[in-house]
Tab-separated table of C-alpha atoms and ligand atoms in Angstrom:
chain	number	residue	atom	x	y	z
A	1	MET	CA	-47.946	-67.754	-70.784
A	2	ASN	CA	-49.818	-65.648	-68.255
A	3	SER	CA	-48.043	-65.750	-64.900
A	4	LYS	CA	-51.181	-65.966	-62.690
A	5	LEU	CA	-51.815	-69.613	-61.895
A	6	HIS	CA	-55.138	-71.299	-62.610
A	7	GLU	CA	-57.087	-71.693	-59.358
A	8	PRO	CA	-58.156	-75.316	-58.887
A	9	VAL	CA	-61.926	-75.707	-58.540
A	10	LEU	CA	-63.550	-77.747	-55.726
A	11	LEU	CA	-60.063	-78.600	-54.473
A	12	HIS	CA	-60.933	-79.998	-51.027
A	13	GLU	CA	-63.954	-81.815	-52.395
A	14	VAL	CA	-61.803	-83.519	-55.062
A	15	VAL	CA	-59.117	-84.644	-52.626
A	16	ASN	CA	-61.707	-85.974	-50.179
A	17	MET	CA	-63.876	-87.664	-52.795
A	18	LEU	CA	-60.834	-89.424	-54.265
A	19	ASN	CA	-60.008	-90.788	-50.783
A	20	CYS	CA	-56.386	-89.722	-51.275
A	21	SER	CA	-54.024	-91.396	-48.802
A	22	PRO	CA	-50.435	-92.720	-48.723
A	23	GLY	CA	-49.617	-95.740	-50.872
A	24	LYS	CA	-52.257	-95.024	-53.513
A	25	SER	CA	-51.933	-94.125	-57.191
A	26	TYR	CA	-53.895	-91.597	-59.226
A	27	VAL	CA	-54.288	-90.209	-62.734
A	28	ASP	CA	-55.059	-86.538	-63.261
A	29	CYS	CA	-56.298	-86.580	-66.857
A	30	THR	CA	-56.397	-82.782	-67.100
A	31	LEU	CA	-53.206	-81.714	-65.367
A	32	GLY	CA	-53.388	-78.003	-66.325
A	33	SER	CA	-51.091	-76.025	-64.074
A	34	GLY	CA	-51.089	-78.840	-61.531
A	35	GLY	CA	-53.227	-77.398	-58.711
A	36	HIS	CA	-55.310	-80.531	-58.108
A	37	ALA	CA	-52.276	-82.731	-58.744
A	38	GLU	CA	-50.253	-80.884	-56.128
A	39	ALA	CA	-52.961	-81.292	-53.471
A	40	ILE	CA	-53.279	-85.021	-54.257
A	41	LEU	CA	-49.493	-85.535	-54.111
A	42	GLU	CA	-49.350	-83.731	-50.765
A	43	ARG	CA	-51.947	-86.130	-49.372
A	44	LEU	CA	-49.896	-89.099	-50.604
A	45	GLY	CA	-47.217	-87.959	-48.162
A	46	GLY	CA	-44.201	-89.118	-50.182
A	47	ASN	CA	-45.613	-92.593	-50.767
A	48	GLY	CA	-47.711	-93.009	-53.901
A	49	LYS	CA	-47.919	-92.034	-57.557
A	50	LEU	CA	-49.658	-89.433	-59.660
A	51	ILE	CA	-49.674	-89.596	-63.440
A	52	GLY	CA	-50.622	-86.235	-64.960
A	53	ILE	CA	-51.894	-86.067	-68.539
A	54	ASP	CA	-52.473	-82.934	-70.623
A	55	CYS	CA	-52.722	-82.389	-74.372
A	56	ASP	CA	-51.260	-78.886	-74.022
A	57	GLU	CA	-47.480	-78.887	-74.013
A	58	SER	CA	-47.210	-75.562	-72.177
A	59	ALA	CA	-49.452	-76.909	-69.375
A	60	ILE	CA	-47.194	-79.959	-69.066
A	61	ALA	CA	-44.126	-77.697	-68.832
A	62	ALA	CA	-45.695	-75.431	-66.174
A	63	ALA	CA	-47.014	-78.336	-64.060
A	64	SER	CA	-43.734	-80.277	-64.315
A	65	ASP	CA	-41.915	-77.242	-62.966
A	66	ARG	CA	-44.375	-76.824	-60.114
A	67	LEU	CA	-44.369	-80.500	-59.157
A	68	GLN	CA	-40.707	-81.379	-59.596
A	69	ARG	CA	-40.197	-81.528	-55.828
A	70	PHE	CA	-42.250	-84.742	-55.771
A	71	GLY	CA	-39.554	-86.550	-57.804
A	72	ALA	CA	-40.491	-89.983	-59.172
A	73	GLU	CA	-43.898	-89.870	-57.472
A	74	PHE	CA	-45.067	-87.576	-60.288
A	75	VAL	CA	-45.022	-88.520	-63.964
A	76	SER	CA	-46.232	-86.133	-66.676
A	77	ILE	CA	-47.482	-87.253	-70.065
A	78	HIS	CA	-48.233	-85.042	-73.043
A	79	ASP	CA	-51.171	-86.794	-74.730
A	80	ASN	CA	-54.920	-86.763	-75.108
A	81	PHE	CA	-56.696	-88.359	-72.151
A	82	VAL	CA	-58.694	-90.514	-74.541
A	83	ASN	CA	-55.488	-92.605	-74.793
A	84	ILE	CA	-55.449	-93.332	-71.041
A	85	GLY	CA	-55.426	-97.123	-71.583
A	86	ASP	CA	-52.291	-97.074	-73.760
A	87	ILE	CA	-50.606	-94.525	-71.515
A	88	LEU	CA	-51.005	-96.717	-68.421
A	89	LYS	CA	-49.946	-99.812	-70.364
A	90	ARG	CA	-46.720	-98.061	-71.445
A	91	LEU	CA	-46.064	-97.189	-67.800
A	92	ASN	CA	-46.774	-100.791	-66.714
A	93	VAL	CA	-49.659	-99.661	-64.530
A	94	GLU	CA	-52.649	-102.022	-64.514
A	95	PHE	CA	-55.028	-100.304	-62.100
A	96	VAL	CA	-55.153	-97.017	-60.193
A	97	ASP	CA	-57.097	-95.842	-57.131
A	98	GLY	CA	-58.552	-92.692	-58.584
A	99	ILE	CA	-58.945	-90.728	-61.811
A	100	LEU	CA	-59.735	-87.030	-62.104
A	101	PHE	CA	-61.137	-85.056	-65.032
A	102	ASP	CA	-61.366	-81.264	-64.612
A	103	LEU	CA	-62.713	-80.499	-68.063
A	104	GLY	CA	-62.357	-77.594	-70.453
A	105	VAL	CA	-59.679	-74.929	-70.574
A	106	SER	CA	-57.587	-73.438	-67.789
A	107	SER	CA	-57.403	-69.755	-66.865
A	108	ASN	CA	-53.841	-69.794	-68.190
A	109	GLN	CA	-55.087	-70.861	-71.614
A	110	LEU	CA	-58.038	-68.442	-71.571
A	111	ASP	CA	-55.950	-65.472	-70.470
A	112	GLU	CA	-53.184	-65.977	-73.026
A	113	PRO	CA	-54.182	-63.914	-76.118
A	114	SER	CA	-51.960	-65.907	-78.479
A	115	ARG	CA	-54.063	-69.061	-77.816
A	116	GLY	CA	-57.163	-67.363	-79.204
A	117	PHE	CA	-59.672	-68.823	-76.712
A	118	SER	CA	-61.237	-65.617	-75.452
A	119	PHE	CA	-63.229	-62.753	-76.940
A	120	ARG	CA	-61.930	-60.611	-74.084
A	121	ASN	CA	-58.376	-60.509	-75.497
A	122	ASP	CA	-57.567	-59.905	-79.133
A	123	GLY	CA	-55.478	-62.672	-80.663
A	124	PRO	CA	-55.334	-65.138	-83.543
A	125	LEU	CA	-58.470	-67.256	-83.885
A	126	ASP	CA	-56.876	-70.532	-82.799
A	127	MET	CA	-58.452	-72.352	-79.776
A	128	ARG	CA	-56.389	-75.540	-80.133
A	129	MET	CA	-55.486	-76.961	-76.709
A	130	ASP	CA	-52.999	-79.217	-78.468
A	131	SER	CA	-51.125	-77.102	-80.985
A	132	SER	CA	-50.355	-80.168	-83.125
A	133	LEU	CA	-54.049	-80.477	-84.096
A	134	SER	CA	-54.522	-79.699	-87.777
A	135	THR	CA	-57.733	-77.624	-87.575
A	136	SER	CA	-58.008	-74.341	-85.702
A	137	ALA	CA	-61.061	-72.143	-85.126
A	138	CYS	CA	-59.859	-69.946	-87.997
A	139	GLU	CA	-60.318	-72.796	-90.496
A	140	LEU	CA	-63.791	-73.661	-89.184
A	141	VAL	CA	-64.965	-70.046	-89.237
A	142	ASN	CA	-63.621	-69.357	-92.723
A	143	GLN	CA	-64.281	-72.671	-94.434
A	144	LEU	CA	-67.399	-74.388	-93.047
A	145	PRO	CA	-70.536	-74.073	-95.167
A	146	GLU	CA	-73.137	-71.766	-93.564
A	147	ARG	CA	-75.455	-74.623	-92.629
A	148	ASP	CA	-72.676	-76.611	-90.877
A	149	LEU	CA	-71.553	-73.500	-89.047
A	150	SER	CA	-75.068	-72.852	-87.853
A	151	GLU	CA	-75.430	-76.482	-86.667
A	152	LEU	CA	-72.099	-76.260	-84.866
A	153	LEU	CA	-73.244	-73.133	-82.974
A	154	TRP	CA	-76.540	-74.777	-82.113
A	155	ASN	CA	-75.173	-78.182	-81.111
A	156	TYR	CA	-72.104	-77.100	-79.149
A	157	GLY	CA	-73.106	-73.633	-77.971
A	158	GLU	CA	-76.892	-74.056	-77.633
A	159	GLU	CA	-76.897	-70.664	-79.387
A	160	ARG	CA	-80.479	-69.666	-80.203
A	161	LYS	CA	-79.331	-67.159	-82.816
A	162	SER	CA	-77.151	-69.744	-84.544
A	163	ARG	CA	-78.600	-69.193	-88.043
A	164	ARG	CA	-78.311	-65.447	-87.938
A	165	ILE	CA	-74.762	-65.536	-86.571
A	166	ALA	CA	-73.681	-68.106	-89.184
A	167	ARG	CA	-75.173	-65.944	-91.952
A	168	ARG	CA	-73.315	-62.846	-90.713
A	169	ILE	CA	-70.043	-64.779	-90.471
A	170	VAL	CA	-70.393	-66.007	-94.053
A	171	GLU	CA	-71.229	-62.483	-95.308
A	172	ALA	CA	-68.227	-61.033	-93.476
A	173	ARG	CA	-65.743	-63.650	-94.667
A	174	LYS	CA	-66.729	-63.011	-98.312
A	175	ARG	CA	-65.344	-59.491	-97.848
A	176	LYS	CA	-62.241	-60.521	-95.884
A	177	ALA	CA	-61.073	-63.635	-94.004
A	178	ILE	CA	-61.862	-63.542	-90.258
A	179	ARG	CA	-58.520	-64.010	-88.531
A	180	THR	CA	-58.775	-62.665	-84.975
A	181	THR	CA	-60.918	-63.187	-81.886
A	182	LYS	CA	-61.924	-59.513	-81.911
A	183	GLU	CA	-63.045	-59.643	-85.548
A	184	LEU	CA	-65.234	-62.657	-84.777
A	185	ALA	CA	-66.586	-61.185	-81.525
A	186	ASP	CA	-67.553	-57.941	-83.341
A	187	ILE	CA	-69.464	-59.875	-86.005
A	188	VAL	CA	-71.361	-61.842	-83.341
A	189	ILE	CA	-72.153	-58.689	-81.342
A	190	LYS	CA	-73.626	-57.089	-84.467
A	191	ALA	CA	-75.655	-60.210	-85.268
A	192	SER	CA	-76.879	-60.673	-81.724
A	193	PRO	CA	-76.594	-57.563	-79.515
A	194	SER	CA	-76.319	-58.130	-75.779
A	195	ARG	CA	-79.545	-58.542	-73.825
A	196	GLY	CA	-78.678	-60.620	-70.808
A	197	ARG	CA	-75.839	-60.960	-68.356
A	198	ILE	CA	-73.586	-63.038	-70.566
A	199	HIS	CA	-71.460	-61.595	-73.374
A	200	PRO	CA	-73.146	-62.220	-76.774
A	201	ALA	CA	-70.077	-64.064	-78.096
A	202	THR	CA	-69.859	-66.521	-75.167
A	203	ARG	CA	-71.819	-69.332	-76.814
A	204	THR	CA	-70.168	-68.918	-80.220
A	205	PHE	CA	-66.699	-69.143	-78.669
A	206	GLN	CA	-67.707	-72.133	-76.527
A	207	ALA	CA	-69.089	-73.936	-79.576
A	208	LEU	CA	-65.965	-73.363	-81.670
A	209	ARG	CA	-63.657	-74.456	-78.857
A	210	ILE	CA	-65.627	-77.672	-78.323
A	211	ALA	CA	-65.564	-78.407	-82.058
A	212	VAL	CA	-61.856	-77.638	-82.560
A	213	ASN	CA	-60.810	-79.909	-79.668
A	214	ARG	CA	-63.580	-82.496	-80.224
A	215	GLU	CA	-64.254	-82.180	-76.515
A	216	LEU	CA	-67.565	-84.007	-76.319
A	217	GLU	CA	-66.419	-86.989	-78.411
A	218	MET	CA	-63.312	-87.337	-76.233
A	219	LEU	CA	-65.385	-87.239	-73.062
A	220	ARG	CA	-67.896	-89.778	-74.392
A	221	ASP	CA	-65.073	-92.123	-75.388
A	222	VAL	CA	-62.981	-91.927	-72.249
A	223	LEU	CA	-65.295	-92.537	-69.279
A	224	GLU	CA	-65.803	-96.274	-69.704
A	225	ARG	CA	-62.108	-96.747	-70.556
A	226	ALA	CA	-61.152	-94.887	-67.393
A	227	ALA	CA	-63.611	-96.806	-65.215
A	228	CYS	CA	-62.041	-100.067	-66.432
A	229	LEU	CA	-58.655	-98.928	-65.106
A	230	LEU	CA	-59.847	-98.426	-61.533
A	231	SER	CA	-59.109	-100.947	-58.822
A	232	ALA	CA	-62.095	-102.105	-56.723
A	233	GLY	CA	-63.242	-99.174	-54.595
A	234	GLY	CA	-61.305	-96.732	-56.799
A	235	ARG	CA	-63.095	-93.540	-57.769
A	236	ILE	CA	-63.589	-91.461	-60.872
A	237	CYS	CA	-64.309	-87.807	-60.393
A	238	VAL	CA	-65.405	-85.457	-63.196
A	239	ILE	CA	-65.798	-81.675	-62.972
A	240	SER	CA	-67.728	-80.198	-65.897
A	241	TYR	CA	-68.499	-76.588	-66.744
A	242	HIS	CA	-71.556	-76.663	-68.998
A	243	SER	CA	-74.693	-78.715	-69.441
A	244	LEU	CA	-73.488	-80.552	-72.575
A	245	GLU	CA	-70.559	-82.047	-70.649
A	246	ASP	CA	-72.536	-82.709	-67.482
A	247	ARG	CA	-75.245	-84.544	-69.451
A	248	ILE	CA	-72.652	-86.913	-70.920
A	249	VAL	CA	-71.098	-87.617	-67.515
A	250	LYS	CA	-74.491	-88.177	-65.880
A	251	ARG	CA	-75.664	-90.564	-68.617
A	252	GLU	CA	-72.380	-92.498	-68.834
A	253	PHE	CA	-72.176	-92.971	-65.054
A	254	LEU	CA	-75.783	-94.147	-65.025
A	255	ARG	CA	-75.201	-96.539	-67.929
A	256	LEU	CA	-72.056	-97.973	-66.332
A	257	SER	CA	-73.850	-98.453	-63.029
A	258	LYS	CA	-76.384	-100.809	-64.613
A	259	SER	CA	-76.088	-104.376	-65.850
A	260	ILE	CA	-75.883	-104.475	-69.625
A	261	PRO	CA	-76.064	-107.273	-72.215
A	262	VAL	CA	-72.628	-108.784	-72.758
A	263	LEU	CA	-72.936	-108.528	-76.536
A	264	VAL	CA	-72.832	-104.732	-76.496
A	265	SER	CA	-69.986	-104.681	-74.031
A	266	ARG	CA	-66.737	-103.754	-75.769
A	267	THR	CA	-64.240	-103.160	-72.956
A	268	CYS	CA	-63.524	-104.681	-69.575
A	269	ARG	CA	-67.243	-105.208	-68.890
A	270	GLY	CA	-66.985	-108.288	-71.105
A	271	GLU	CA	-64.551	-109.798	-68.607
A	272	LEU	CA	-67.075	-109.245	-65.841
A	273	ALA	CA	-69.731	-111.266	-67.660
A	274	ARG	CA	-71.754	-113.745	-65.665
A	275	PRO	CA	-71.159	-117.394	-66.661
A	276	ASN	CA	-74.646	-117.662	-68.192
A	277	GLY	CA	-73.542	-114.994	-70.638
A	278	GLN	CA	-76.661	-112.894	-70.270
A	279	ALA	CA	-75.540	-109.672	-68.675
A	280	SER	CA	-72.402	-108.088	-67.314
A	281	LEU	CA	-72.232	-106.781	-63.782
A	282	PRO	CA	-72.315	-103.030	-63.220
A	283	LEU	CA	-68.901	-101.437	-63.438
A	284	LEU	CA	-69.585	-98.430	-61.222
A	285	LYS	CA	-71.817	-97.315	-58.412
A	286	LEU	CA	-72.817	-93.679	-58.083
A	287	VAL	CA	-71.285	-91.810	-55.159
A	288	THR	CA	-72.980	-88.482	-55.917
A	289	LYS	CA	-76.660	-88.761	-56.858
A	290	LYS	CA	-76.714	-84.999	-57.402
A	291	PRO	CA	-73.633	-83.081	-58.584
A	292	VAL	CA	-71.424	-81.346	-56.026
A	293	VAL	CA	-71.174	-77.586	-56.676
A	294	PRO	CA	-68.784	-74.959	-55.262
A	295	SER	CA	-69.621	-73.266	-51.965
A	296	ARG	CA	-70.754	-69.645	-51.929
A	297	GLU	CA	-67.332	-68.622	-50.628
A	298	GLU	CA	-65.578	-70.366	-53.527
A	299	MET	CA	-67.964	-68.825	-56.063
A	300	PHE	CA	-67.262	-65.436	-54.553
A	301	SER	CA	-63.488	-65.789	-54.682
A	302	ASN	CA	-63.248	-67.519	-58.089
A	303	ARG	CA	-65.799	-66.410	-60.699
A	304	ARG	CA	-64.732	-69.112	-63.132
A	305	CYS	CA	-65.944	-71.893	-60.859
A	306	ARG	CA	-69.559	-70.728	-60.937
A	307	SER	CA	-70.801	-73.250	-63.450
A	308	ALA	CA	-68.770	-76.181	-62.067
A	309	LYS	CA	-70.492	-79.493	-61.310
A	310	MET	CA	-68.672	-82.504	-59.960
A	311	ARG	CA	-69.912	-86.082	-60.291
A	312	VAL	CA	-68.211	-89.045	-58.635
A	313	ALA	CA	-68.587	-92.797	-59.132
A	314	GLU	CA	-66.841	-95.807	-57.580
A	315	ARG	CA	-65.620	-99.044	-59.138
A	316	VAL	CA	-67.547	-101.970	-57.753
A	317	GLU	CA	-65.828	-105.195	-56.677
B	401	LIG	C1	-59.589	-76.823	-66.321
B	401	LIG	S1	-57.970	-77.190	-66.812
B	401	LIG	C2	-57.361	-78.197	-65.511
B	401	LIG	C3	-56.783	-77.408	-64.393
B	401	LIG	C4	-56.116	-78.284	-63.339
B	401	LIG	N1	-57.056	-79.142	-62.675
B	401	LIG	C5	-55.370	-77.418	-62.320
B	401	LIG	O1	-55.625	-77.575	-61.121
B	401	LIG	O2	-54.533	-76.611	-62.717
B	401	LIG	C6	-58.198	-78.372	-68.072
B	401	LIG	C7	-56.906	-78.886	-68.692
B	401	LIG	O3	-57.234	-80.073	-69.388
B	401	LIG	C8	-56.582	-80.124	-70.613
B	401	LIG	N2	-57.403	-80.953	-71.488
B	401	LIG	C9	-58.652	-80.712	-71.929
B	401	LIG	N3	-59.085	-81.729	-72.707
B	401	LIG	C10	-58.080	-82.633	-72.746
B	401	LIG	C11	-57.925	-83.905	-73.377
B	401	LIG	N4	-58.895	-84.437	-74.139
B	401	LIG	N5	-56.780	-84.583	-73.170
B	401	LIG	C12	-55.786	-84.063	-72.387
B	401	LIG	N6	-55.878	-82.859	-71.784
B	401	LIG	C13	-57.006	-82.166	-71.952
B	401	LIG	C14	-56.460	-78.671	-71.044
B	401	LIG	O4	-55.361	-78.496	-71.905
B	401	LIG	C15	-56.274	-77.951	-69.701
B	401	LIG	O5	-54.917	-77.758	-69.409
């Protein structure tokens, strides 16, 4: 694992938006190397709880090391955040005061060549955040039919040259299996030479990573579950790094901030149903109408935060 720690994005904004103060309890659903978690625990001042979840075992190990001084106030769980309901049940926690999602991969994951996330370092074409997942990027690249590959690049990478890149990948893999990040990046560069500021392989790598880890499905599935676990006035805070994620967060927060027919309500919104059975009460109210973005100073000091957008919503009584 690379020794340089991931720099937490929008750190002060997160801690303030989550109203962190002694006696409260939080879940950091994307613990990473524990930067946000550490700042939250410091605000709890020795009186509170933070449950940190990550699907990457090496992130759990690094964060547990960093946060061990907080003793029983910090609990780490190796799991997918989509299981947040079961995780809290196992810990006998009914409600929490705040939940954080800082989506995507950490710098530690990106910078470690053996994880295969980046076209900037040569390594095996892997991209699994959780190494117990059965499908890696290598399988997708070498086994998906051309049409599915092209759709994947279009849907998850918004790659305009998706068809051409998919065709070149299929031609190349007929000659020899594509096994490394450099081999894939070279094929993409040939199919779509650089014209703008971003590296030509950026969108292809993003798309594969999202597909391997089923990132958008997980995000879609978890937000309502998480909102149901907040105590009244508790907040949910999501930092996303590309428009596909931000769109899901924006739409889900909007949907959960409106009354909806009880019949389509599958989780705790059913319990909030009005006696006449017509519509459930809103679960959330929006705290940020527009997303919070990093300051110019933060963008200057941490390039990776440039695309960050944070949205916050609050559980209504
Ligand atoms: C951007 S990093 C978080 C960095 C963290 N906030 C910090 O300050 O160090 C995202 C982390 O979320 C984890 N992750 C992404 N999707 C996940 C999921 N569905 N379930 C659990 N962890 C996930 C990744 O493994 C990664 O460690």
